[in-house]
Every structure is written in C-alpha cells, then in structure tokens.
mmCIF file of C-alpha atoms in Angstrom:
data_model
loop_
_atom_site.group_PDB
_atom_site.id
_atom_site.type_symbol
_atom_site.label_atom_id
_atom_site.label_comp_id
_atom_site.label_asym_id
_atom_site.label_seq_id
_atom_site.Cartn_x
_atom_site.Cartn_y
_atom_site.Cartn_z
ATOM 1 C CA MET A 1303 -6.621 -34.445 -11.416
ATOM 2 C CA SER A 1304 -5.095 -31.127 -12.989
ATOM 3 C CA SER A 1305 -3.255 -31.435 -16.561
ATOM 4 C CA ILE A 1306 -0.551 -29.239 -17.696
ATOM 5 C CA PRO A 1307 -1.690 -25.855 -18.939
ATOM 6 C CA THR A 1308 -2.110 -25.681 -22.686
ATOM 7 C CA ALA A 1309 -1.442 -22.823 -25.076
ATOM 8 C CA ARG A 1310 -5.141 -22.133 -24.968
ATOM 9 C CA ASP A 1311 -4.916 -21.723 -21.167
ATOM 10 C CA TYR A 1312 -2.190 -19.210 -21.486
ATOM 11 C CA ASN A 1313 -3.835 -17.322 -24.027
ATOM 12 C CA LYS A 1314 -7.005 -17.062 -21.746
ATOM 13 C CA ALA A 1315 -4.703 -15.788 -19.008
ATOM 14 C CA SER A 1316 -3.185 -13.346 -21.077
ATOM 15 C CA VAL A 1317 -6.603 -11.845 -22.124
ATOM 16 C CA LEU A 1318 -7.611 -11.918 -18.572
ATOM 17 C CA ASP A 1319 -4.451 -10.137 -17.475
ATOM 18 C CA ALA A 1320 -4.961 -7.366 -20.095
ATOM 19 C CA ILE A 1321 -8.572 -6.722 -19.169
ATOM 20 C CA LEU A 1322 -7.848 -6.609 -15.317
ATOM 21 C CA SER A 1323 -4.946 -4.299 -16.189
ATOM 22 C CA GLU A 1324 -6.503 -1.762 -18.705
ATOM 23 C CA ALA A 1325 -10.318 -2.210 -18.890
ATOM 24 C CA PRO A 1326 -12.509 -0.732 -20.211
ATOM 25 C CA LEU A 1327 -10.845 -1.375 -23.500
ATOM 26 C CA THR A 1328 -11.891 -2.343 -27.059
ATOM 27 C CA ARG A 1329 -10.954 -5.758 -28.800
ATOM 28 C CA THR A 1330 -8.530 -3.848 -30.904
ATOM 29 C CA ARG A 1331 -6.639 -2.824 -28.047
ATOM 30 C CA LEU A 1332 -6.915 -6.135 -26.390
ATOM 31 C CA ILE A 1333 -5.366 -7.637 -29.644
ATOM 32 C CA GLU A 1334 -2.545 -5.020 -29.367
ATOM 33 C CA LEU A 1335 -1.806 -5.713 -25.737
ATOM 34 C CA THR A 1336 -2.018 -9.613 -26.008
ATOM 35 C CA ARG A 1337 -0.465 -9.993 -29.634
ATOM 36 C CA LEU A 1338 -3.077 -12.615 -30.209
ATOM 37 C CA SER A 1339 -5.123 -13.108 -33.398
ATOM 38 C CA GLN A 1340 -8.579 -11.664 -33.593
ATOM 39 C CA PRO A 1341 -10.236 -15.104 -33.630
ATOM 40 C CA THR A 1342 -8.425 -16.153 -30.485
ATOM 41 C CA VAL A 1343 -9.282 -13.008 -28.677
ATOM 42 C CA SER A 1344 -12.852 -13.291 -29.692
ATOM 43 C CA ARG A 1345 -12.997 -16.930 -28.295
ATOM 44 C CA LYS A 1346 -11.261 -15.932 -25.005
ATOM 45 C CA VAL A 1347 -13.670 -12.858 -24.539
ATOM 46 C CA ASP A 1348 -16.594 -15.222 -24.875
ATOM 47 C CA GLU A 1349 -15.111 -17.655 -22.430
ATOM 48 C CA LEU A 1350 -14.365 -14.873 -19.840
ATOM 49 C CA ARG A 1351 -17.857 -13.440 -20.451
ATOM 50 C CA SER A 1352 -19.169 -16.868 -19.598
ATOM 51 C CA ASP A 1353 -17.007 -17.064 -16.458
ATOM 52 C CA GLY A 1354 -18.348 -13.650 -15.074
ATOM 53 C CA PHE A 1355 -15.155 -11.723 -15.538
ATOM 54 C CA LEU A 1356 -16.027 -9.660 -18.563
ATOM 55 C CA VAL A 1357 -19.115 -7.459 -19.772
ATOM 56 C CA GLU A 1358 -19.598 -5.469 -23.022
ATOM 57 C CA GLN A 1359 -20.849 -1.867 -22.684
ATOM 58 C CA GLY A 1360 -20.618 1.332 -24.554
ATOM 59 C CA VAL A 1361 -19.396 1.911 -28.135
ATOM 60 C CA ASP A 1362 -16.023 3.405 -29.188
ATOM 61 C CA ALA A 1363 -16.585 6.969 -30.289
ATOM 62 C CA VAL A 1364 -13.635 6.889 -32.780
ATOM 63 C CA PRO A 1365 -15.248 6.281 -36.347
ATOM 64 C CA ARG A 1366 -14.093 3.129 -37.798
ATOM 65 C CA ARG A 1367 -15.051 0.812 -40.822
ATOM 66 C CA GLY A 1368 -17.199 -1.929 -40.265
ATOM 67 C CA ARG A 1369 -19.165 -2.726 -37.076
ATOM 68 C CA PRO A 1370 -18.766 -0.411 -34.089
ATOM 69 C CA SER A 1371 -16.345 -1.636 -31.489
ATOM 70 C CA THR A 1372 -17.748 -2.026 -27.963
ATOM 71 C CA TYR A 1373 -15.731 -1.660 -24.798
ATOM 72 C CA LEU A 1374 -14.928 -4.587 -22.415
ATOM 73 C CA ASP A 1375 -14.922 -4.146 -18.844
ATOM 74 C CA VAL A 1376 -14.726 -5.956 -15.623
ATOM 75 C CA PRO A 1377 -18.147 -6.217 -13.809
ATOM 76 C CA GLY A 1378 -18.774 -5.459 -10.139
ATOM 77 C CA THR A 1379 -19.811 -8.942 -9.478
ATOM 78 C CA ALA A 1380 -16.303 -10.320 -10.377
ATOM 79 C CA GLY A 1381 -15.308 -9.288 -6.994
ATOM 80 C CA HIS A 1382 -13.791 -6.652 -4.873
ATOM 81 C CA ILE A 1383 -10.749 -5.847 -2.708
ATOM 82 C CA VAL A 1384 -10.258 -3.997 0.530
ATOM 83 C CA GLY A 1385 -7.369 -1.743 1.747
ATOM 84 C CA VAL A 1386 -6.969 -1.037 5.177
ATOM 85 C CA ALA A 1387 -4.869 1.830 7.041
ATOM 86 C CA PHE A 1388 -5.246 0.799 10.577
ATOM 87 C CA GLY A 1389 -3.446 3.701 12.434
ATOM 88 C CA THR A 1390 -2.981 4.650 16.074
ATOM 89 C CA ARG A 1391 -5.162 7.916 15.351
ATOM 90 C CA THR A 1392 -7.188 7.177 12.389
ATOM 91 C CA THR A 1393 -8.231 4.203 10.346
ATOM 92 C CA CYS A 1394 -9.297 4.166 6.546
ATOM 93 C CA VAL A 1395 -11.074 1.388 4.805
ATOM 94 C CA LEU A 1396 -11.028 1.581 0.974
ATOM 95 C CA VAL A 1397 -13.105 -0.713 -1.080
ATOM 96 C CA THR A 1398 -12.297 -1.302 -4.957
ATOM 97 C CA ASP A 1399 -13.038 -3.330 -7.741
ATOM 98 C CA LEU A 1400 -10.599 -5.811 -9.384
ATOM 99 C CA ARG A 1401 -9.401 -2.900 -11.727
ATOM 100 C CA GLY A 1402 -8.559 -0.971 -8.449
ATOM 101 C CA ARG A 1403 -11.416 1.550 -9.074
ATOM 102 C CA GLU A 1404 -12.822 2.979 -5.888
ATOM 103 C CA ILE A 1405 -16.263 1.682 -4.835
ATOM 104 C CA SER A 1406 -16.196 3.357 -1.392
ATOM 105 C CA HIS A 1407 -14.140 4.500 1.492
ATOM 106 C CA VAL A 1408 -14.404 5.763 5.090
ATOM 107 C CA ILE A 1409 -11.977 7.448 7.448
ATOM 108 C CA VAL A 1410 -12.753 7.328 11.144
ATOM 109 C CA PRO A 1411 -11.020 7.715 14.465
ATOM 110 C CA SER A 1412 -9.157 4.500 15.662
ATOM 111 C CA PRO A 1413 -10.526 2.767 18.733
ATOM 112 C CA PRO A 1414 -8.673 3.650 21.943
ATOM 113 C CA GLY A 1415 -6.647 0.580 22.936
ATOM 114 C CA GLY A 1416 -8.648 -2.770 23.416
ATOM 115 C CA ASP A 1417 -7.519 -6.219 23.448
ATOM 116 C CA MET A 1418 -7.079 -8.305 20.254
ATOM 117 C CA GLU A 1419 -10.879 -9.688 20.083
ATOM 118 C CA THR A 1420 -12.233 -6.021 20.622
ATOM 119 C CA SER A 1421 -9.796 -4.607 17.855
ATOM 120 C CA VAL A 1422 -10.574 -7.241 15.216
ATOM 121 C CA LYS A 1423 -14.281 -7.048 15.901
ATOM 122 C CA TRP A 1424 -14.366 -3.258 15.356
ATOM 123 C CA LEU A 1425 -12.201 -3.433 12.293
ATOM 124 C CA VAL A 1426 -14.349 -6.378 10.791
ATOM 125 C CA ASP A 1427 -17.644 -4.435 11.406
ATOM 126 C CA LEU A 1428 -15.928 -1.294 9.854
ATOM 127 C CA ILE A 1429 -15.009 -3.385 6.573
ATOM 128 C CA VAL A 1430 -18.366 -5.102 6.346
ATOM 129 C CA ASP A 1431 -20.157 -1.703 6.597
ATOM 130 C CA THR A 1432 -17.901 -0.025 3.958
ATOM 131 C CA ALA A 1433 -18.221 -2.779 1.525
ATOM 132 C CA ASP A 1434 -21.840 -2.843 1.814
ATOM 133 C CA SER A 1435 -22.371 -1.687 -1.762
ATOM 134 C CA ALA A 1436 -19.765 -3.955 -3.342
ATOM 135 C CA GLU A 1437 -20.662 -7.046 -5.411
ATOM 136 C CA GLY A 1438 -19.191 -10.199 -5.764
ATOM 137 C CA PRO A 1439 -16.757 -12.244 -3.551
ATOM 138 C CA LEU A 1440 -14.163 -10.319 -1.349
ATOM 139 C CA ARG A 1441 -11.078 -11.322 -3.087
ATOM 140 C CA GLN A 1442 -8.284 -9.866 -0.932
ATOM 141 C CA ILE A 1443 -7.733 -7.859 2.230
ATOM 142 C CA VAL A 1444 -4.369 -5.987 2.650
ATOM 143 C CA ALA A 1445 -4.170 -4.204 6.238
ATOM 144 C CA SER A 1446 -1.345 -1.708 6.797
ATOM 145 C CA LEU A 1447 -0.199 -1.299 10.407
ATOM 146 C CA PRO A 1448 2.253 0.964 12.243
ATOM 147 C CA ARG A 1449 5.011 -1.044 14.009
ATOM 148 C CA ARG A 1450 3.365 -1.073 17.435
ATOM 149 C CA VAL A 1451 -0.516 -0.216 16.518
ATOM 150 C CA LEU A 1452 -1.373 -3.462 18.557
ATOM 151 C CA SER A 1453 0.157 -2.814 21.781
ATOM 152 C CA ILE A 1454 -1.513 -5.962 23.515
ATOM 153 C CA PRO A 1455 0.749 -7.313 26.349
ATOM 154 C CA THR A 1456 2.309 -10.548 25.551
ATOM 155 C CA LYS A 1457 4.770 -12.958 27.123
ATOM 156 C CA SER A 1458 5.925 -14.545 23.928
ATOM 157 C CA GLY A 1459 9.690 -14.291 24.394
ATOM 158 C CA THR A 1460 11.668 -11.633 22.492
ATOM 159 C CA PRO A 1461 9.954 -8.432 21.270
ATOM 160 C CA GLU A 1462 10.388 -9.513 17.511
ATOM 161 C CA LEU A 1463 8.895 -12.961 18.275
ATOM 162 C CA ALA A 1464 5.935 -11.253 20.145
ATOM 163 C CA LYS A 1465 5.273 -8.857 17.284
ATOM 164 C CA THR A 1466 5.272 -11.969 14.792
ATOM 165 C CA LEU A 1467 2.910 -13.943 16.742
ATOM 166 C CA LEU A 1468 0.536 -11.049 17.559
ATOM 167 C CA GLU A 1469 0.395 -10.068 13.642
ATOM 168 C CA SER A 1470 -0.254 -13.620 12.973
ATOM 169 C CA GLU A 1471 -3.197 -13.911 15.500
ATOM 170 C CA PHE A 1472 -4.524 -10.739 14.077
ATOM 171 C CA GLN A 1473 -4.407 -11.781 10.559
ATOM 172 C CA SER A 1474 -6.026 -15.204 11.242
ATOM 173 C CA ALA A 1475 -8.754 -13.656 13.223
ATOM 174 C CA ILE A 1476 -9.863 -11.361 10.357
ATOM 175 C CA GLU A 1477 -9.561 -14.098 7.860
ATOM 176 C CA GLN A 1478 -11.939 -16.244 10.089
ATOM 177 C CA TRP A 1479 -14.431 -13.384 10.347
ATOM 178 C CA LEU A 1480 -14.530 -12.432 6.762
ATOM 179 C CA LYS A 1481 -13.576 -15.707 4.883
ATOM 180 C CA ALA A 1482 -11.067 -14.006 2.694
ATOM 181 C CA PRO A 1483 -7.338 -13.879 2.457
ATOM 182 C CA VAL A 1484 -5.507 -11.109 4.527
ATOM 183 C CA MET A 1485 -1.910 -9.859 4.187
ATOM 184 C CA LEU A 1486 -0.396 -7.428 6.575
ATOM 185 C CA GLU A 1487 2.251 -4.887 5.892
ATOM 186 C CA SER A 1488 3.554 -1.666 7.219
ATOM 187 C CA ASP A 1489 2.124 1.784 6.746
ATOM 188 C CA ALA A 1490 5.432 2.959 5.126
ATOM 189 C CA THR A 1491 5.253 0.116 2.622
ATOM 190 C CA SER A 1492 1.722 0.762 1.466
ATOM 191 C CA SER A 1493 2.498 4.495 1.230
ATOM 192 C CA LEU A 1494 5.505 3.605 -1.093
ATOM 193 C CA ARG A 1495 3.158 1.163 -3.104
ATOM 194 C CA GLY A 1496 0.977 4.204 -3.837
ATOM 195 C CA ILE A 1497 3.811 6.323 -5.034
ATOM 196 C CA LEU A 1498 5.292 3.652 -7.163
ATOM 197 C CA LYS A 1499 1.792 3.181 -8.675
ATOM 198 C CA ASP A 1500 1.470 6.588 -9.802
ATOM 199 C CA ASP A 1501 5.026 6.909 -11.270
ATOM 200 C CA ALA A 1502 6.314 3.926 -13.131
ATOM 201 C CA SER A 1503 9.734 5.617 -13.796
ATOM 202 C CA ILE A 1504 10.712 5.154 -9.987
ATOM 203 C CA GLY A 1505 13.488 2.501 -9.723
ATOM 204 C CA ASN A 1506 15.386 2.586 -6.316
ATOM 205 C CA ALA A 1507 13.784 4.672 -3.500
ATOM 206 C CA ALA A 1508 13.348 4.863 0.149
ATOM 207 C CA LEU A 1509 10.351 6.252 2.213
ATOM 208 C CA PHE A 1510 10.101 7.461 5.727
ATOM 209 C CA MET A 1511 6.739 7.702 7.420
ATOM 210 C CA LEU A 1512 6.816 10.400 10.162
ATOM 211 C CA SER A 1513 3.780 9.875 12.378
ATOM 212 C CA THR A 1514 2.876 8.543 15.676
ATOM 213 C CA GLU A 1515 5.876 6.189 14.980
ATOM 214 C CA LEU A 1516 8.598 6.260 12.571
ATOM 215 C CA SER A 1517 8.517 3.542 9.901
ATOM 216 C CA PHE A 1518 10.575 2.870 6.571
ATOM 217 C CA ALA A 1519 10.255 1.235 3.455
ATOM 218 C CA SER A 1520 12.370 0.769 0.289
ATOM 219 C CA CYS A 1521 12.095 -0.529 -3.401
ATOM 220 C CA THR A 1522 14.698 -1.834 -5.738
ATOM 221 C CA ASP A 1523 13.856 -1.700 -9.466
ATOM 222 C CA HIS A 1524 10.320 -0.646 -8.721
ATOM 223 C CA GLU A 1525 9.861 -3.601 -6.474
ATOM 224 C CA ILE A 1526 9.144 -3.252 -2.775
ATOM 225 C CA ALA A 1527 12.058 -4.571 -0.785
ATOM 226 C CA ARG A 1528 11.175 -7.318 1.918
ATOM 227 C CA GLY A 1529 13.354 -8.647 4.749
ATOM 228 C CA ARG A 1530 13.514 -12.200 6.290
ATOM 229 C CA THR A 1531 12.131 -10.918 9.497
ATOM 230 C CA PRO A 1532 9.741 -8.188 11.045
ATOM 231 C CA ALA A 1533 12.847 -6.232 12.018
ATOM 232 C CA PHE A 1534 13.629 -5.506 8.373
ATOM 233 C CA GLY A 1535 13.715 -1.665 7.992
ATOM 234 C CA ASP A 1536 13.163 -0.940 11.600
ATOM 235 C CA LEU A 1537 15.824 1.783 11.525
ATOM 236 C CA GLY A 1538 14.280 4.196 14.095
ATOM 237 C CA GLY A 1539 15.348 2.158 17.179
ATOM 238 C CA VAL A 1540 18.713 1.131 16.240
ATOM 239 C CA ILE A 1541 20.298 4.260 14.516
ATOM 240 C CA PHE A 1542 21.213 7.337 16.644
ATOM 241 C CA SER A 1543 19.987 10.774 15.238
ATOM 242 C CA GLY A 1544 23.342 12.517 15.945
ATOM 243 C CA ILE A 1545 21.704 14.578 18.925
ATOM 244 C CA GLY A 1546 22.933 13.163 22.149
ATOM 245 C CA ASN A 1547 21.538 9.624 22.894
ATOM 246 C CA GLU A 1548 18.341 10.217 20.798
ATOM 247 C CA THR A 1549 17.584 7.544 18.281
ATOM 248 C CA LEU A 1550 15.786 8.553 15.015
ATOM 249 C CA ASP A 1551 12.434 7.312 16.369
ATOM 250 C CA GLY A 1552 12.771 9.655 19.349
ATOM 251 C CA LEU A 1553 13.033 12.716 16.978
ATOM 252 C CA LEU A 1554 11.201 11.652 13.903
ATOM 253 C CA SER A 1555 8.016 10.349 15.369
ATOM 254 C CA THR A 1556 5.324 12.639 16.657
ATOM 255 C CA ALA A 1557 5.474 10.975 20.099
ATOM 256 C CA GLY A 1558 9.228 11.201 20.332
ATOM 257 C CA LEU A 1559 9.459 14.687 19.009
ATOM 258 C CA LEU A 1560 6.783 16.041 21.365
ATOM 259 C CA GLN A 1561 8.618 14.499 24.349
ATOM 260 C CA PHE A 1562 11.885 16.034 23.063
ATOM 261 C CA ALA A 1563 10.191 19.457 22.611
ATOM 262 C CA LYS A 1564 8.697 19.502 26.072
ATOM 263 C CA GLY A 1565 12.435 18.684 27.550
ATOM 264 C CA ARG A 1566 13.480 21.821 25.805
ATOM 265 C CA GLY A 1567 10.748 23.975 27.441
ATOM 266 C CA LEU A 1568 7.964 23.815 24.835
ATOM 267 C CA ASP A 1569 4.665 22.801 26.462
ATOM 268 C CA LEU A 1570 2.663 21.549 23.394
ATOM 269 C CA GLU A 1571 -0.799 20.312 23.551
ATOM 270 C CA GLY A 1572 -0.140 18.443 20.396
ATOM 271 C CA ILE A 1573 2.837 18.119 17.901
ATOM 272 C CA GLU A 1574 0.855 20.305 15.399
ATOM 273 C CA ALA A 1575 1.274 23.440 17.598
ATOM 274 C CA LEU A 1576 5.077 23.265 16.695
ATOM 275 C CA TRP A 1577 4.177 24.660 13.165
ATOM 276 C CA SER A 1578 0.648 26.104 13.518
ATOM 277 C CA ARG A 1579 1.058 28.320 16.436
ATOM 278 C CA PRO A 1580 3.605 30.716 17.609
ATOM 279 C CA GLN A 1581 6.262 29.463 19.970
ATOM 280 C CA ASP A 1582 9.111 30.659 22.018
ATOM 281 C CA PRO A 1583 11.824 31.226 19.315
ATOM 282 C CA ALA A 1584 14.861 29.950 21.226
ATOM 283 C CA PRO A 1585 13.549 26.575 22.347
ATOM 284 C CA ARG A 1586 11.791 26.156 18.992
ATOM 285 C CA ALA A 1587 15.049 26.706 17.231
ATOM 286 C CA ASP A 1588 16.637 24.015 19.457
ATOM 287 C CA VAL A 1589 13.893 21.495 18.435
ATOM 288 C CA MET A 1590 14.188 22.382 14.692
ATOM 289 C CA GLU A 1591 17.996 21.950 14.710
ATOM 290 C CA ALA A 1592 17.690 18.581 16.281
ATOM 291 C CA PHE A 1593 14.914 17.593 13.864
ATOM 292 C CA THR A 1594 17.173 18.753 10.903
ATOM 293 C CA THR A 1595 19.880 16.754 12.114
ATOM 294 C CA ALA A 1596 17.913 13.501 12.471
ATOM 295 C CA ILE A 1597 16.552 14.093 8.944
ATOM 296 C CA VAL A 1598 20.210 14.348 7.551
ATOM 297 C CA THR A 1599 21.113 11.378 9.560
ATOM 298 C CA ALA A 1600 18.342 9.440 8.151
ATOM 299 C CA VAL A 1601 18.728 10.210 4.587
ATOM 300 C CA GLY A 1602 22.674 9.760 4.969
ATOM 301 C CA ALA A 1603 22.180 6.311 6.347
ATOM 302 C CA VAL A 1604 20.164 5.072 3.529
ATOM 303 C CA ALA A 1605 22.094 6.947 1.009
ATOM 304 C CA VAL A 1606 25.282 5.072 1.755
ATOM 305 C CA THR A 1607 23.639 1.689 2.263
ATOM 306 C CA LEU A 1608 20.762 1.553 -0.351
ATOM 307 C CA ASP A 1609 21.895 4.078 -2.873
ATOM 308 C CA PRO A 1610 18.395 5.327 -3.597
ATOM 309 C CA GLU A 1611 17.584 7.641 -6.411
ATOM 310 C CA SER A 1612 14.863 9.337 -4.245
ATOM 311 C CA VAL A 1613 14.051 9.536 -0.599
ATOM 312 C CA TYR A 1614 10.347 10.423 0.269
ATOM 313 C CA PHE A 1615 8.992 11.569 3.543
ATOM 314 C CA VAL A 1616 5.253 11.359 4.432
ATOM 315 C CA GLY A 1617 3.161 11.431 7.585
ATOM 316 C CA ARG A 1618 2.083 13.986 10.164
ATOM 317 C CA LEU A 1619 5.546 15.602 10.534
ATOM 318 C CA SER A 1620 5.621 16.467 6.783
ATOM 319 C CA PRO A 1621 5.154 20.282 7.442
ATOM 320 C CA LEU A 1622 8.252 20.219 9.460
ATOM 321 C CA VAL A 1623 10.168 18.334 6.870
ATOM 322 C CA ASP A 1624 9.296 20.885 4.233
ATOM 323 C CA GLU A 1625 10.441 23.626 6.494
ATOM 324 C CA VAL A 1626 13.864 22.101 6.974
ATOM 325 C CA LEU A 1627 14.539 20.506 3.582
ATOM 326 C CA PRO A 1628 16.657 23.394 2.135
ATOM 327 C CA GLU A 1629 19.147 22.983 5.014
ATOM 328 C CA VAL A 1630 18.953 19.094 4.834
ATOM 329 C CA ARG A 1631 19.969 19.288 1.220
ATOM 330 C CA ARG A 1632 22.681 21.777 1.821
ATOM 331 C CA ARG A 1633 24.247 19.596 4.551
ATOM 332 C CA LEU A 1634 23.951 16.440 2.652
ATOM 333 C CA SER A 1635 25.757 17.997 -0.392
ATOM 334 C CA GLN A 1636 28.764 18.618 2.001
ATOM 335 C CA SER A 1637 28.887 14.937 3.031
ATOM 336 C CA LEU A 1638 27.719 12.951 -0.122
ATOM 337 C CA PRO A 1639 29.105 12.714 -3.425
ATOM 338 C CA VAL A 1640 25.560 12.460 -4.919
ATOM 339 C CA VAL A 1641 22.581 13.443 -2.953
ATOM 340 C CA PRO A 1642 19.276 11.486 -3.710
ATOM 341 C CA GLU A 1643 16.315 13.581 -4.445
ATOM 342 C CA THR A 1644 14.764 14.315 -1.138
ATOM 343 C CA ARG A 1645 11.244 15.493 -0.826
ATOM 344 C CA VAL A 1646 7.739 15.423 0.843
ATOM 345 C CA ALA A 1647 5.170 13.367 -1.001
ATOM 346 C CA PRO A 1648 1.869 14.840 -0.903
ATOM 347 C CA GLN A 1649 -0.686 12.479 0.698
ATOM 348 C CA VAL A 1650 -4.127 12.251 2.309
ATOM 349 C CA ILE A 1651 -3.637 11.142 5.835
ATOM 350 C CA GLY A 1652 -5.031 7.453 5.875
ATOM 351 C CA LEU A 1653 -6.438 7.312 2.626
ATOM 352 C CA SER A 1654 -3.068 7.362 0.756
ATOM 353 C CA VAL A 1655 -2.004 4.359 2.744
ATOM 354 C CA ALA A 1656 -5.269 2.574 2.185
ATOM 355 C CA GLN A 1657 -4.952 3.104 -1.521
ATOM 356 C CA GLY A 1658 -1.471 1.618 -1.536
ATOM 357 C CA ALA A 1659 -2.683 -1.287 0.456
ATOM 358 C CA ALA A 1660 -5.609 -1.711 -1.836
ATOM 359 C CA ASN A 1661 -3.254 -1.721 -4.994
ATOM 360 C CA ALA A 1662 -1.296 -4.612 -3.248
ATOM 361 C CA GLY A 1663 -4.625 -6.488 -2.934
ATOM 362 C CA VAL A 1664 -5.474 -5.984 -6.486
ATOM 363 C CA VAL A 1665 -2.104 -7.396 -7.599
ATOM 364 C CA LEU A 1666 -2.462 -10.429 -5.215
ATOM 365 C CA ALA A 1667 -6.046 -11.067 -6.522
ATOM 366 C CA ARG A 1668 -4.981 -10.733 -10.263
ATOM 367 C CA SER A 1669 -2.238 -13.224 -9.728
ATOM 368 C CA ARG A 1670 -4.438 -15.680 -7.988
ATOM 369 C CA LEU A 1671 -7.046 -15.258 -10.837
ATOM 370 C CA ARG A 1672 -4.383 -16.004 -13.474
ATOM 371 C CA GLU A 1673 -3.324 -19.283 -11.562
ATOM 372 C CA SER A 1674 -6.930 -20.284 -11.382
ATOM 373 C CA VAL A 1675 -7.119 -20.028 -15.101
ATOM 374 C CA LEU A 1676 -4.079 -22.168 -15.719
ATOM 375 C CA GLU A 1677 -5.169 -24.715 -12.997
ATOM 376 C CA ALA A 1678 -8.651 -24.932 -14.169
ATOM 377 C CA ARG A 1679 -8.459 -27.717 -16.558
ATOM 378 C CA ASN A 1680 -9.659 -30.681 -14.328
ATOM 379 C CA GLU A 1681 -11.742 -33.635 -14.640
ATOM 380 C CA VAL A 1682 -14.587 -31.592 -13.313
ATOM 381 C CA GLU A 1683 -14.199 -28.072 -14.462
ATOM 382 C CA ILE A 1684 -13.849 -25.255 -11.720
ATOM 383 C CA PRO A 1685 -15.913 -22.260 -12.316
ATOM 384 C CA LEU A 1686 -13.571 -19.106 -12.347
ATOM 385 C CA GLY A 1687 -16.329 -17.045 -10.651
ATOM 386 C CA GLY A 1688 -16.385 -19.217 -7.650
ATOM 387 C CA LYS A 1689 -14.523 -18.163 -4.600
ATOM 388 C CA ILE A 1690 -10.659 -18.743 -4.694
#
C-alpha cells in the first residue's frame, strides 16, 4: 500500500527532474538547480545511480579547489523515446534518449494506402528497425498524423466520431505490438512543439501546416492549446478563403491548390512545378492572387479570435508563402490594428515534425518517472528502472 510522499521523495524527484532536464551537469550545477544541500544532493545522486538513472563520466575542465567534479548524465539504459511523423507522402521515425538527444532517425516514403492492420504493421516494423541501437525500455511513443492520413472506410456514424474511433484503434494496435504507451497528435501540433522548444520566449502563437492537407495548431502562454473534440483547430473545412466558394483547405493544401490551378488552366504534374518551373504568367497570377487572399484570410481569422503574437507557416507550400508574404503583410496592415509577426518557419520535411513529437514524448516520460519516484514508497519497493 502506498504511503504519502515524504520530503525525501520530493528531493529525489527534484534531482531527477534536474538531471533529465540538463544533463550532463556537475554536482555544483545540480545544487544550483535544486537549491538542496550538498549532502542531500549526494545522497539522491547515489540513489538514482543505484536505480539506473544516473552515471558519472568525464571531469569538469574548469580548475577548482579540492577534488575534480565529475559530470552526471543519464545512461542509455534508462530508456528511449520514439517520435513519429506519419505523413501521406513521407514518414519519419526519430529515436531519442530521455534527455531528448537523438539516437537514430529514418525518413522513408509512406506506404500507399492499405487497411489498418497493414498500416500498423508497417509502422511498427519501421519503429523496431530504427530503435535497434537504442538501449533500455521504450518509455513513450508520440505519433503525429495529418487529419486524414488514415483514410480507411468506416460506418461509425459522423465523420468526427469515425475519426475518433479510427485513431483509437490505431493507437491501441501500436501499443499492443510495442508494449509502450502511445499518444497521437496532429502534425501541426508537433511542428509547433518543435518551435516552442527552440524559443522559450514564445507566448501566444498559431501555426498553419500547408502540406497534402491543411492543419492548424496554437499555443497560449507557451502551452499547446487543446480542444474537447478532434474538430478543434480544423479551420480549413469551415472557413471560406475569400475566393468564390473555396474553403481555406481548398487553397492552402497541396491537393486543393493543385486542383484549383488546373481549373485555371495550369496543367501541373505536381504542386512544386508552380514555383520550380516557368508557367503561363496570366493563370499563375490568378492562382497566386487566390493563394495570397487565402493566407490573408487565415491570418486574419486567428488574429481576431486568438490574438497571437506570431503566426507561423510550415509545410510543402512554404516557398509560395515566402513569395507572397510582403503582400500579405501589406493587406493585413490595412485591416488589423496590430499585425502578428507572420513568417515561414524553416523546417526539414518529416524530421522537424518527428522532433516535436519526440519532445512531447520526453516530457510525458519525465512526468511519469517523477510520479514513480513519489509513488515508489510501498511495502515492497518498486525499482525505478523497471518498465512503467
């Protein structure tokens, strides 16, 4: 039976938090971070070393009086995290340690269609192969998906309910195969996570992922915003672009924009030809005008509802956003009293989303490990190194 955590338990959890957040670090730095006494830190370091969550290695190069200070680090055997960007065109699997440091990654073409079982088996095999060199237990998997990457027919009522059931089945299947907790989130959310990780000063922001489909994410006070249902953030299908009856999804996704361009007389083999090859100037100008209007509409919609300081664009259509941004900013300045900073965020297709997903996995695993420290005082002691 569990007892109430003691001050000693909280001290141990604080030391573990600091090590997982900043390792490798010295004992001196650990004392600064935790504000605990040197004897307390030494005891907790010994306990965590015994639990398998800490190793000592290297020597601090800065000259100091007394015995040289060694660095404390998290060993690979403490476990690993998997971040997945499972897109319609490419899939990236990234494996990191508990500090978020990369162990390995692969970027491969996504499988063409297939049923649930086939898709799950393919992804599981890819994860297993990529994590082959990782040590310790698999602590967490976070998989980022476009809104309709799993286009498997279903009769489960409304589209929203069908999507919820489909994602639940997909998540459960991966958990059963790999025996590890799985969280699913949108590719836009993972992309924004990566931006937040690299810039702690970001408070309120919005992000549009312009790829095969349009997806959206936002944050408030540096925290990812989440809705009550999967419909949260699905702006593309319900907001009109300002061009005829076209929705945002019809002009800000590669599939939608390609179809629109063909309707304007541009016979493109792929959407990349719109900016990589010479095109008939008149129909291209029509397409770019429609695209510009859609970007202005999208930014305006989130500016007046969410009031973000920054709006980011990422995805395959980023080169087009770069081209029209000056005109977008000019138009926004005429309709908004304060224009949010609007720009394209540089990203590596697939990898950047997987990095954001892995970062979410690291945070989840750390939280679970902290809870295990505070709950470990049982009649029979639970080893922290065991699977949680």
